[in-house]
Amino acid sequence: MSRKWRLLDTGPRPAAENMALDEAMLEARSRGWTPNTLRFLQFDPPCALVGYHQSVEQEIRIEFCRAHGIEINRRITGGGGLFWDRSQLGWEVYAPRDYDGLPRDVEELYGHICQGAVQGLAELGVNAQFRYKNDIEVDGRKISGTGGTEVDGVFLFQGTLLVDFDVDTMLRALRIPTEKLKDKEMESVKERVTCLAWELEAAPALDQIKAALARGFARILDAEWISEPLSPAEAQLLDEKLPSFRSDEWVYGVRRSLASRQELRALRKTRGGLLRASLVADGQAGRLKSLLLTGDFFAYPKRTILDLETRLKDAPFGMGNVRRIVEEMFADGRARILGVTPDDIVLTIEEALAKRDLFRYGIDPAEVNNIFTVVKPFAEMPQPGFLLLPYCAKLSGCDYRYREGCAACGLCSIGAAYELAARYGLQPVTIQNYEKLEEVLLEQRSAGAEAFVGSCCEPFYAKHRDDFERIGLPGILVDLDSSTCYDLGRQEQAYQGQYENQTELRLSLLEQVLAALTNGHRGGESDNAPV
Ligand code: SF4
């Protein structure tokens, strides 16, 4: 016999209200005041939401959102940045973790509940599948992102279903990495995202979509729906929580970047998402002064990351101490970050700490986070034989954009990079895509090159770092200016089926790196350290 669940439709609401409702409803359910619930939600006005563990500054174009009436808020669940407008429908499931018939393992639980949405979509004529770790996709294109959290044995699992999709506003509101937009692997956003309107030619009526999803969830939860409004207890909790969810402290303060010139950063692609470590180290005392771990991962309990940061604050960073603290934190299995291992965390922190070494080679301390090394650390880097330059730094109308060469016309930063290459005796090579990069690295290695210097954006480095390590040629990569055309005010040239962005090389940093390598960076160290 099916079991009674509440079906609740809270309609379009502002971001702070929806975020506060998540917490109010989870709390009310965990105190036994409310029944198991399926909630449908929408957002009005439109909003950009970061995941609980993310930094707003890193994920959202704050100025654009403010200028266009797009609210900014933070979810109580993990995961990545999202743009919501009225053309998206949210769904949420609230129930105890030990609810009969549901998997006990949190990853299996998420996969199971997603089957409800998959079945609902099938009723609408869309053949979707669950994709690890938290997406529902149609032929490889994401139609729904999901995420969850829990309090006192009760979980909230939520998803967003793209009914229609305003790609252009989403691209302007969120800091989607340039690399994701322009890489040949992703010719356009439409190759990785879809919505009901694109799948079905026209979006079904909202009531029809909700009814289909409700039937899908009823099957996998063995539930019978009773339509009921918010309870008075939930409404009161909502009133109490709303001021906090409207505050800057909640939206910006939870994961505010360290805003220090001495901040050291590193990032690592893990199975559970991108993990970023930002820290300030006291080199003389050998201690971590502060640490921020952010990313689009899911941590259980939600406080895990904050607790780990607290344990590591002021801790000595030598002699394996960081590893010991991190491993202890996860030793009893109660704290968990899906797809992120203690080793991932330790290596990311160690890599950020290693950026201190660059101070000694005359690299501007404010720029050390824009340098990534592969295969060997900076101090052991052999003399480079060639300079890798990304095609996207060439003027979008330039005859050389998709081929080797440069006429040094002065209209982009590539001409100056060619001059640098000539001065330091390096062969410049233009890279159009990952396949070309791999081909060049293998060819140069066979031809006897010992190392390279190059320029690429941070997301490209994060995505292909394993490939660089596999190919095995040591190198130093300098981050591109991360501005996309949206930051540069060239949005009219942007997404029109194909992204044609132009990036800028960090020429001064490239020169500092080449000078350090050429002047004998092991012998000619200069102490540029800020501490
Ligand atoms: S400097 Fe070189 S790459 Fe840049 S626009 Fe001129 S010719 Fe093209």
Coordinates of C-alpha atoms and ligand atoms in Angstrom, one line a residue:
M1 CA 0.0 0.0 0.0
S2 CA 1.4 3.4 -0.9
R3 CA 2.3 5.8 1.8
K4 CA 0.9 9.4 2.2
W5 CA 3.2 12.2 1.3
R6 CA 2.5 15.9 1.1
L7 CA 2.6 17.5 -2.4
L8 CA 3.5 21.2 -1.9
D9 CA 3.7 23.8 -4.6
T10 CA 5.2 27.0 -3.2
G11 CA 5.1 28.9 -6.6
P12 CA 7.5 31.6 -7.8
R13 CA 9.3 33.3 -4.9
P14 CA 12.4 35.5 -4.4
A15 CA 15.7 33.7 -3.9
A16 CA 16.2 34.4 -0.2
E17 CA 12.7 33.1 0.5
N18 CA 13.3 29.9 -1.4
M19 CA 16.6 29.3 0.3
A20 CA 15.2 30.1 3.8
L21 CA 12.3 27.7 3.0
D22 CA 14.7 24.9 2.3
E23 CA 16.2 25.2 5.7
A24 CA 12.8 25.8 7.4
M25 CA 11.2 22.8 5.8
L26 CA 14.2 20.6 6.5
E27 CA 14.2 21.6 10.1
A28 CA 10.5 21.2 10.5
R29 CA 10.7 17.7 9.0
S30 CA 13.6 16.7 11.2
R31 CA 11.6 17.8 14.3
G32 CA 8.7 15.6 13.2
W33 CA 6.4 18.6 12.6
T34 CA 5.7 17.9 9.0
P35 CA 5.2 14.9 6.7
N36 CA 7.5 13.6 3.9
T37 CA 7.1 16.1 1.1
L38 CA 7.6 16.7 -2.6
R39 CA 7.9 20.5 -3.2
F40 CA 7.7 22.3 -6.5
L41 CA 9.3 25.7 -6.6
Q42 CA 10.2 28.6 -8.9
F43 CA 12.1 31.8 -8.7
D44 CA 10.9 35.3 -9.4
P45 CA 12.8 37.6 -9.9
P46 CA 15.5 35.7 -11.6
C47 CA 18.6 34.8 -9.5
A48 CA 22.1 33.4 -9.5
L49 CA 22.8 30.9 -6.8
V50 CA 26.1 29.5 -5.6
G51 CA 26.5 26.1 -3.9
Y52 CA 27.1 26.2 -0.2
H53 CA 30.8 25.7 -0.5
Q54 CA 31.4 28.2 -3.3
S55 CA 32.6 31.8 -3.3
V56 CA 30.2 34.3 -4.9
E57 CA 33.1 36.3 -6.3
Q58 CA 34.5 33.3 -8.1
E59 CA 31.2 32.0 -9.6
I60 CA 29.0 35.0 -10.3
R61 CA 29.3 38.3 -12.2
I62 CA 28.0 40.4 -9.4
E63 CA 27.9 43.7 -11.3
F64 CA 26.0 42.3 -14.2
C65 CA 23.4 40.7 -11.8
R66 CA 23.0 43.9 -9.8
A67 CA 22.5 45.9 -13.0
H68 CA 19.9 43.5 -14.3
G69 CA 17.8 42.8 -11.3
I70 CA 19.2 39.3 -10.8
E71 CA 19.2 38.3 -7.2
I72 CA 22.3 36.6 -5.7
N73 CA 22.0 34.0 -3.0
R74 CA 23.6 30.9 -1.5
R75 CA 22.0 27.4 -1.3
I76 CA 22.2 25.2 1.8
T77 CA 23.2 22.4 -0.5
G78 CA 26.5 21.9 -2.3
G79 CA 27.1 21.8 -6.0
G80 CA 27.9 24.5 -8.6
G81 CA 26.6 27.9 -9.6
L82 CA 23.0 28.1 -11.1
F83 CA 21.0 30.7 -12.9
W84 CA 17.3 30.5 -12.4
D85 CA 14.5 32.4 -14.1
R86 CA 10.8 31.7 -14.5
S87 CA 11.5 29.1 -17.2
Q88 CA 12.9 26.6 -14.7
L89 CA 11.1 24.3 -12.4
G90 CA 12.6 23.1 -9.1
W91 CA 11.6 20.0 -7.3
E92 CA 12.6 18.9 -3.8
V93 CA 12.1 15.7 -1.7
Y94 CA 12.2 15.8 2.1
A95 CA 12.2 12.5 4.0
P96 CA 14.2 10.6 6.7
R97 CA 17.4 8.9 5.6
D98 CA 16.2 5.6 7.0
Y99 CA 12.9 5.8 5.1
D100 CA 11.8 2.3 4.1
G101 CA 12.7 1.4 0.6
L102 CA 15.4 4.0 0.0
P103 CA 19.1 3.2 -0.3
R104 CA 21.2 4.0 2.8
D105 CA 24.2 5.1 0.8
V106 CA 23.9 8.7 0.0
E107 CA 25.2 8.4 -3.6
E108 CA 22.8 5.5 -4.3
L109 CA 20.0 7.5 -2.7
Y110 CA 20.6 10.4 -5.0
G111 CA 20.7 8.1 -8.0
H112 CA 17.5 6.5 -6.9
I113 CA 15.5 9.7 -6.4
C114 CA 16.7 11.0 -9.8
Q115 CA 14.9 8.0 -11.3
G116 CA 11.7 9.8 -10.3
A117 CA 12.6 12.8 -12.5
V118 CA 13.8 10.5 -15.2
Q119 CA 10.4 8.6 -15.2
G120 CA 8.5 11.9 -15.2
L121 CA 10.5 13.1 -18.2
A122 CA 9.9 9.8 -20.0
E123 CA 6.1 10.5 -19.6
L124 CA 6.7 13.8 -21.3
G125 CA 8.5 12.1 -24.2
V126 CA 12.1 12.8 -23.1
N127 CA 14.5 10.0 -22.8
A128 CA 16.8 11.0 -19.9
Q129 CA 19.3 9.2 -17.7
F130 CA 21.0 9.9 -14.4
R131 CA 24.7 10.8 -14.8
Y132 CA 27.2 10.7 -11.9
K133 CA 27.5 12.7 -9.7
N134 CA 24.5 14.8 -9.8
D135 CA 23.0 15.5 -13.3
I136 CA 20.2 14.2 -15.4
E137 CA 21.0 14.2 -19.1
V138 CA 19.5 13.7 -22.5
D139 CA 22.0 12.3 -25.0
G140 CA 24.9 13.7 -23.0
R141 CA 23.3 17.1 -22.5
K142 CA 22.3 18.2 -19.0
I143 CA 18.6 19.0 -18.5
S144 CA 18.6 18.8 -14.7
G145 CA 21.2 19.4 -12.0
T146 CA 20.6 18.1 -8.5
G147 CA 22.0 18.2 -5.0
G148 CA 21.2 17.5 -1.4
T149 CA 21.9 18.0 2.3
E150 CA 20.7 16.6 5.5
V151 CA 19.9 17.6 9.1
D152 CA 19.4 15.2 12.0
G153 CA 18.7 12.1 9.9
V154 CA 16.4 13.9 7.4
F155 CA 17.5 14.7 3.9
L156 CA 16.6 17.3 1.4
F157 CA 17.3 16.3 -2.2
Q158 CA 16.6 18.9 -4.9
G159 CA 16.8 19.3 -8.6
T160 CA 16.2 22.0 -11.3
L161 CA 14.5 21.1 -14.5
L162 CA 15.2 23.3 -17.5
V163 CA 11.9 23.9 -19.1
D164 CA 13.2 26.7 -21.4
F165 CA 16.6 28.3 -21.3
D166 CA 17.9 31.9 -21.6
V167 CA 21.5 30.9 -22.5
D168 CA 22.7 34.5 -23.0
T169 CA 21.6 35.8 -19.6
M170 CA 23.0 32.7 -17.9
L171 CA 26.4 33.2 -19.6
R172 CA 26.4 36.8 -18.4
A173 CA 25.3 36.1 -14.9
L174 CA 27.6 33.2 -14.1
R175 CA 31.3 33.0 -14.5
I176 CA 31.3 30.0 -16.8
P177 CA 35.0 29.3 -17.5
T178 CA 36.1 30.7 -20.9
E179 CA 37.6 27.3 -21.7
K180 CA 34.3 25.6 -21.3
L181 CA 32.8 28.0 -23.9
K182 CA 35.4 28.3 -26.6
D183 CA 37.0 24.9 -26.6
K184 CA 36.5 22.9 -29.8
E185 CA 35.3 20.1 -27.5
M186 CA 32.3 22.3 -26.6
E187 CA 31.5 24.3 -29.7
S188 CA 28.6 25.8 -27.9
V189 CA 26.6 25.7 -24.7
K190 CA 23.9 23.9 -26.7
E191 CA 26.1 20.9 -26.9
R192 CA 26.2 20.3 -23.2
V193 CA 22.8 21.7 -22.0
T194 CA 19.3 21.1 -23.2
C195 CA 15.8 21.9 -22.0
L196 CA 12.2 20.6 -22.5
A197 CA 11.5 23.3 -25.1
W198 CA 14.5 22.2 -27.3
E199 CA 13.7 18.5 -26.8
L200 CA 10.0 18.7 -27.6
E201 CA 10.0 21.7 -29.9
A202 CA 7.6 23.5 -27.5
A203 CA 7.6 23.3 -23.7
P204 CA 4.6 21.5 -22.2
A205 CA 2.4 23.5 -19.8
L206 CA 3.9 23.8 -16.3
D207 CA 1.0 21.9 -14.7
Q208 CA 1.5 19.0 -17.2
I209 CA 5.2 18.9 -16.3
K210 CA 4.5 18.9 -12.5
A211 CA 1.9 16.1 -12.9
A212 CA 4.3 14.0 -14.9
L213 CA 7.2 14.5 -12.4
A214 CA 4.8 13.8 -9.4
R215 CA 3.8 10.5 -11.0
G216 CA 7.5 9.6 -11.5
F217 CA 8.4 10.4 -7.9
A218 CA 5.3 8.6 -6.6
R219 CA 6.5 5.4 -8.3
I220 CA 10.0 5.4 -6.9
L221 CA 9.0 6.6 -3.5
D222 CA 5.9 4.4 -3.3
A223 CA 4.0 7.6 -2.3
E224 CA 0.4 8.8 -2.5
W225 CA 0.2 12.6 -2.8
I226 CA -2.0 14.8 -0.5
S227 CA -1.9 18.4 -1.6
E228 CA -1.3 20.6 1.4
P229 CA 0.1 24.1 2.0
L230 CA 3.0 25.1 4.2
S231 CA 2.3 24.3 7.8
P232 CA 2.0 27.2 10.4
A233 CA 5.2 25.9 12.0
E234 CA 7.1 26.1 8.7
A235 CA 5.7 29.6 8.0
Q236 CA 6.9 30.7 11.4
L237 CA 10.4 29.2 10.8
L238 CA 10.5 30.9 7.4
D239 CA 9.8 34.3 9.0
E240 CA 12.5 33.7 11.6
K241 CA 15.1 32.6 9.0
L242 CA 14.4 35.1 6.3
P243 CA 16.5 38.0 7.6
S244 CA 19.6 35.8 7.8
F245 CA 19.1 34.5 4.2
R246 CA 18.7 38.1 3.0
S247 CA 22.0 39.2 4.7
D248 CA 25.3 39.8 3.0
E249 CA 26.9 37.7 5.7
W250 CA 25.0 34.6 4.4
V251 CA 25.3 35.4 0.7
Y252 CA 29.0 36.6 0.6
G253 CA 30.5 36.0 4.0
V254 CA 30.3 32.2 4.3
R255 CA 32.9 31.6 1.7
R256 CA 34.5 35.1 1.3
S257 CA 37.9 34.9 -0.4
L258 CA 40.8 35.7 1.8
A259 CA 41.5 39.0 0.0
S260 CA 45.1 39.0 0.9
R261 CA 48.1 39.8 -1.4
Q262 CA 49.8 36.9 0.2
E263 CA 47.0 34.4 -0.6
L264 CA 48.3 31.2 -2.2
R265 CA 45.9 29.2 -4.3
A266 CA 45.8 25.8 -6.0
L267 CA 43.0 23.8 -7.6
R268 CA 42.5 20.1 -8.4
K269 CA 39.9 18.3 -10.5
T270 CA 38.5 15.5 -8.3
R271 CA 35.9 12.9 -9.0
G272 CA 33.5 14.9 -6.9
G273 CA 34.1 18.3 -8.5
L274 CA 36.7 21.1 -8.6
L275 CA 38.4 21.6 -5.3
R276 CA 40.1 24.9 -4.6
A277 CA 42.4 25.7 -1.7
S278 CA 43.2 29.4 -0.9
L279 CA 45.5 29.9 2.1
V280 CA 47.7 32.4 3.9
A281 CA 50.8 31.0 5.4
D282 CA 53.1 32.4 8.0
G283 CA 56.5 31.3 6.5
Q284 CA 58.5 32.3 9.5
A285 CA 56.3 30.5 12.0
G286 CA 55.7 27.6 9.6
R287 CA 52.0 27.8 10.2
L288 CA 48.8 28.1 8.2
K289 CA 47.3 31.5 9.1
S290 CA 44.0 30.8 7.3
L291 CA 42.5 28.4 4.8
L292 CA 39.5 28.4 2.6
L293 CA 38.4 25.2 0.7
T294 CA 35.8 25.9 -1.9
G295 CA 34.2 24.1 -4.9
D296 CA 31.1 22.5 -6.3
F297 CA 31.3 19.3 -4.2
F298 CA 28.8 17.9 -1.7
A299 CA 30.0 17.5 1.9
Y300 CA 28.2 15.6 4.7
P301 CA 27.6 16.9 7.3
K302 CA 27.4 20.3 5.8
R303 CA 29.8 21.7 8.4
T304 CA 32.6 19.3 7.4
I305 CA 34.5 21.9 5.4
L306 CA 34.2 24.6 8.0
D307 CA 35.3 22.2 10.7
L308 CA 38.3 21.1 8.7
E309 CA 39.3 24.7 8.1
T310 CA 39.1 25.4 11.8
R311 CA 41.3 22.4 12.6
L312 CA 43.9 23.5 10.1
K313 CA 43.9 27.2 11.1
D314 CA 47.2 28.1 12.8
A315 CA 48.4 24.5 12.4
P316 CA 52.1 23.9 11.6
F317 CA 52.3 23.0 7.9
G318 CA 55.5 20.9 8.1
M319 CA 56.3 17.3 8.8
G320 CA 53.1 15.8 7.5
N321 CA 51.0 17.7 10.0
V322 CA 48.4 18.8 7.4
R323 CA 48.0 15.2 6.2
R324 CA 47.6 13.9 9.8
I325 CA 44.9 16.5 10.6
V326 CA 43.0 15.9 7.3
E327 CA 43.2 12.1 7.6
E328 CA 42.0 12.3 11.3
M329 CA 39.0 14.4 10.2
F330 CA 37.8 11.6 7.9
A331 CA 39.1 8.6 9.8
D332 CA 35.8 7.5 11.4
G333 CA 33.8 7.8 8.2
R334 CA 31.2 10.2 9.7
A335 CA 32.5 13.2 7.7
R336 CA 32.4 12.7 3.9
I337 CA 32.9 14.7 0.8
L338 CA 31.5 12.8 -2.2
G339 CA 34.2 12.0 -4.7
V340 CA 36.9 14.0 -2.8
T341 CA 39.5 12.0 -0.9
P342 CA 41.7 13.2 2.0
D343 CA 44.6 12.8 -0.4
D344 CA 42.9 15.3 -2.8
I345 CA 42.7 17.8 0.0
V346 CA 46.2 17.3 1.3
L347 CA 47.7 17.6 -2.2
T348 CA 45.8 20.7 -3.1
I349 CA 46.9 22.4 0.2
E350 CA 50.5 21.3 -0.4
E351 CA 50.4 22.6 -3.9
A352 CA 49.2 26.0 -2.7
L353 CA 52.0 26.1 -0.1
A354 CA 54.5 25.2 -2.8
K355 CA 53.7 28.5 -4.5
R356 CA 55.8 30.2 -1.8
D357 CA 58.9 28.8 -3.6
L358 CA 58.2 31.2 -6.5
F359 CA 58.9 34.2 -4.3
R360 CA 62.6 33.3 -4.4
Y361 CA 62.8 33.5 -8.1
G362 CA 61.8 37.1 -8.5
I363 CA 58.2 36.3 -9.4
D364 CA 55.8 39.1 -8.2
P365 CA 54.1 37.7 -5.1
A366 CA 50.7 39.0 -6.4
E367 CA 51.2 36.8 -9.5
V368 CA 52.3 33.4 -8.1
N369 CA 48.7 32.1 -8.3
N370 CA 48.8 32.6 -12.1
I371 CA 51.6 30.1 -12.5
F372 CA 51.0 26.3 -12.8
T373 CA 53.7 23.8 -13.2
V374 CA 53.5 20.3 -14.6
V375 CA 55.6 17.2 -14.1
K376 CA 58.4 19.1 -12.2
P377 CA 58.4 21.9 -9.7
F378 CA 59.6 25.4 -10.8
A379 CA 63.0 24.9 -9.1
E380 CA 63.8 21.8 -11.1
M381 CA 62.5 23.0 -14.5
P382 CA 64.9 22.5 -17.4
Q383 CA 65.5 25.1 -20.0
P384 CA 62.4 25.4 -22.1
G385 CA 62.6 24.8 -25.9
F386 CA 59.3 26.2 -27.0
L387 CA 56.5 28.6 -26.1
L388 CA 52.9 27.5 -26.3
L389 CA 50.4 30.2 -27.2
P390 CA 46.6 29.8 -27.3
Y391 CA 44.8 30.7 -30.5
C392 CA 42.1 32.5 -28.5
A393 CA 44.7 35.3 -27.7
K394 CA 44.9 36.1 -31.4
L395 CA 42.5 38.8 -32.6
S396 CA 39.3 37.1 -33.6
G397 CA 39.5 38.4 -37.2
C398 CA 43.3 37.8 -37.6
D399 CA 44.4 35.6 -40.6
Y400 CA 46.6 33.7 -38.2
R401 CA 43.9 32.9 -35.6
Y402 CA 43.6 29.2 -36.6
R403 CA 47.1 28.7 -38.0
E404 CA 50.7 29.3 -37.0
G405 CA 52.3 32.7 -37.4
C406 CA 51.9 36.4 -36.5
A407 CA 52.6 39.6 -38.5
A408 CA 53.2 41.5 -35.3
C409 CA 50.6 44.1 -36.3
G410 CA 50.3 45.2 -32.6
L411 CA 46.6 44.5 -32.4
C412 CA 46.9 41.7 -29.8
S413 CA 49.3 40.4 -27.2
I414 CA 50.6 37.6 -29.5
G415 CA 53.0 39.9 -31.4
A416 CA 54.8 40.8 -28.2
A417 CA 54.9 37.1 -27.2
Y418 CA 56.6 36.2 -30.5
E419 CA 59.2 38.9 -29.6
L420 CA 59.7 37.3 -26.2
A421 CA 60.1 33.9 -27.8
A422 CA 62.8 35.3 -30.2
R423 CA 64.6 37.0 -27.3
Y424 CA 64.7 33.8 -25.2
G425 CA 65.5 31.5 -28.1
L426 CA 62.1 29.7 -28.0
Q427 CA 60.0 28.4 -30.8
P428 CA 56.5 29.9 -30.7
V429 CA 53.7 27.3 -31.3
T430 CA 50.0 28.2 -31.6
I431 CA 47.6 25.7 -30.0
Q432 CA 44.0 25.5 -31.4
N433 CA 42.7 22.6 -29.3
Y434 CA 43.7 19.8 -27.0
E435 CA 44.5 17.4 -29.8
K436 CA 47.0 19.9 -31.2
L437 CA 48.5 20.4 -27.8
E438 CA 49.1 16.7 -27.3
E439 CA 50.6 16.4 -30.8
V440 CA 53.0 19.3 -30.2
L441 CA 54.1 18.0 -26.7
L442 CA 54.8 14.5 -28.1
E443 CA 56.7 15.8 -31.2
Q444 CA 58.8 18.2 -29.1
R445 CA 59.6 15.5 -26.6
S446 CA 60.8 13.2 -29.4
A447 CA 62.8 16.0 -30.9
G448 CA 64.7 16.4 -27.6
A449 CA 62.9 19.4 -25.9
E450 CA 63.3 19.2 -22.2
A451 CA 60.6 21.6 -21.1
F452 CA 58.2 24.2 -22.3
V453 CA 56.6 27.5 -21.2
G454 CA 53.1 28.3 -22.2
S455 CA 49.9 30.1 -21.6
C456 CA 46.4 28.8 -21.0
C457 CA 43.4 29.5 -18.8
E458 CA 43.1 27.9 -15.4
P459 CA 40.1 25.7 -16.3
F460 CA 42.0 24.3 -19.3
Y461 CA 44.9 23.5 -17.0
A462 CA 42.6 21.9 -14.4
K463 CA 40.9 19.8 -17.0
H464 CA 44.0 18.6 -18.8
R465 CA 46.5 18.4 -16.0
D466 CA 46.4 14.6 -15.9
D467 CA 47.1 14.7 -19.7
F468 CA 50.2 16.9 -19.2
E469 CA 51.4 14.5 -16.5
R470 CA 50.8 11.5 -18.7
I471 CA 52.7 13.0 -21.6
G472 CA 55.5 13.7 -19.1
L473 CA 57.2 16.8 -20.6
P474 CA 57.9 19.3 -17.8
G475 CA 56.5 22.8 -18.2
I476 CA 55.3 26.0 -16.8
L477 CA 51.9 27.5 -17.7
V478 CA 50.9 31.1 -17.1
D479 CA 47.2 31.8 -16.7
L480 CA 45.5 33.9 -19.3
D481 CA 43.7 37.0 -18.2
S482 CA 40.5 35.3 -17.1
S483 CA 38.2 38.0 -18.4
T484 CA 35.7 36.7 -20.9
C485 CA 34.0 38.9 -23.5
Y486 CA 31.3 39.5 -20.9
D487 CA 33.8 41.1 -18.5
L488 CA 35.4 43.0 -21.4
G489 CA 32.1 44.4 -22.6
R490 CA 32.2 42.5 -25.9
Q491 CA 29.1 40.5 -25.2
E492 CA 27.5 41.4 -28.5
Q493 CA 30.2 39.3 -30.1
A494 CA 29.5 36.4 -27.8
Y495 CA 27.2 33.5 -27.9
Q496 CA 25.6 33.4 -31.3
G497 CA 25.8 29.7 -31.8
Q498 CA 29.6 29.9 -31.6
Y499 CA 31.7 31.6 -29.0
E500 CA 34.4 33.8 -30.4
N501 CA 36.2 35.2 -27.5
Q502 CA 39.6 36.9 -27.4
T503 CA 41.8 36.5 -24.4
E504 CA 44.9 38.4 -23.2
L505 CA 48.3 37.0 -22.4
R506 CA 50.0 38.0 -19.1
L507 CA 53.1 39.2 -20.9
S508 CA 54.9 40.6 -17.9
L509 CA 54.5 37.4 -15.9
L510 CA 55.6 35.3 -19.0
E511 CA 58.7 37.5 -19.1
Q512 CA 59.4 37.0 -15.4
V513 CA 59.1 33.3 -15.8
L514 CA 61.4 33.2 -18.9
A515 CA 63.9 35.5 -17.2
A516 CA 64.0 33.3 -14.0
L517 CA 64.5 30.2 -16.1
T518 CA 67.1 31.7 -18.4
N519 CA 69.1 33.5 -15.7
G520 CA 69.7 30.3 -13.8
H521 CA 66.8 30.2 -11.4
R522 CA 68.5 27.8 -9.0
G523 CA 71.6 30.1 -8.5
G524 CA 70.2 33.5 -9.0
E525 CA 67.4 33.5 -6.5
S526 CA 66.1 36.8 -5.2
D527 CA 64.0 37.0 -2.1
N528 CA 60.8 38.6 -3.1
A529 CA 58.8 36.9 -0.3
P530 CA 56.2 39.1 1.3
V531 CA 56.6 37.3 4.7
Ligands
SF4_1 S1 49.6 40.6 -33.3 FE1 49.8 38.8 -34.6 S2 48.2 37.4 -33.9 FE2 47.7 39.4 -33.0 S3 46.3 40.3 -34.5 FE3 48.3 41.0 -35.1 S4 49.0 39.5 -36.6 FE4 47.3 38.5 -35.5

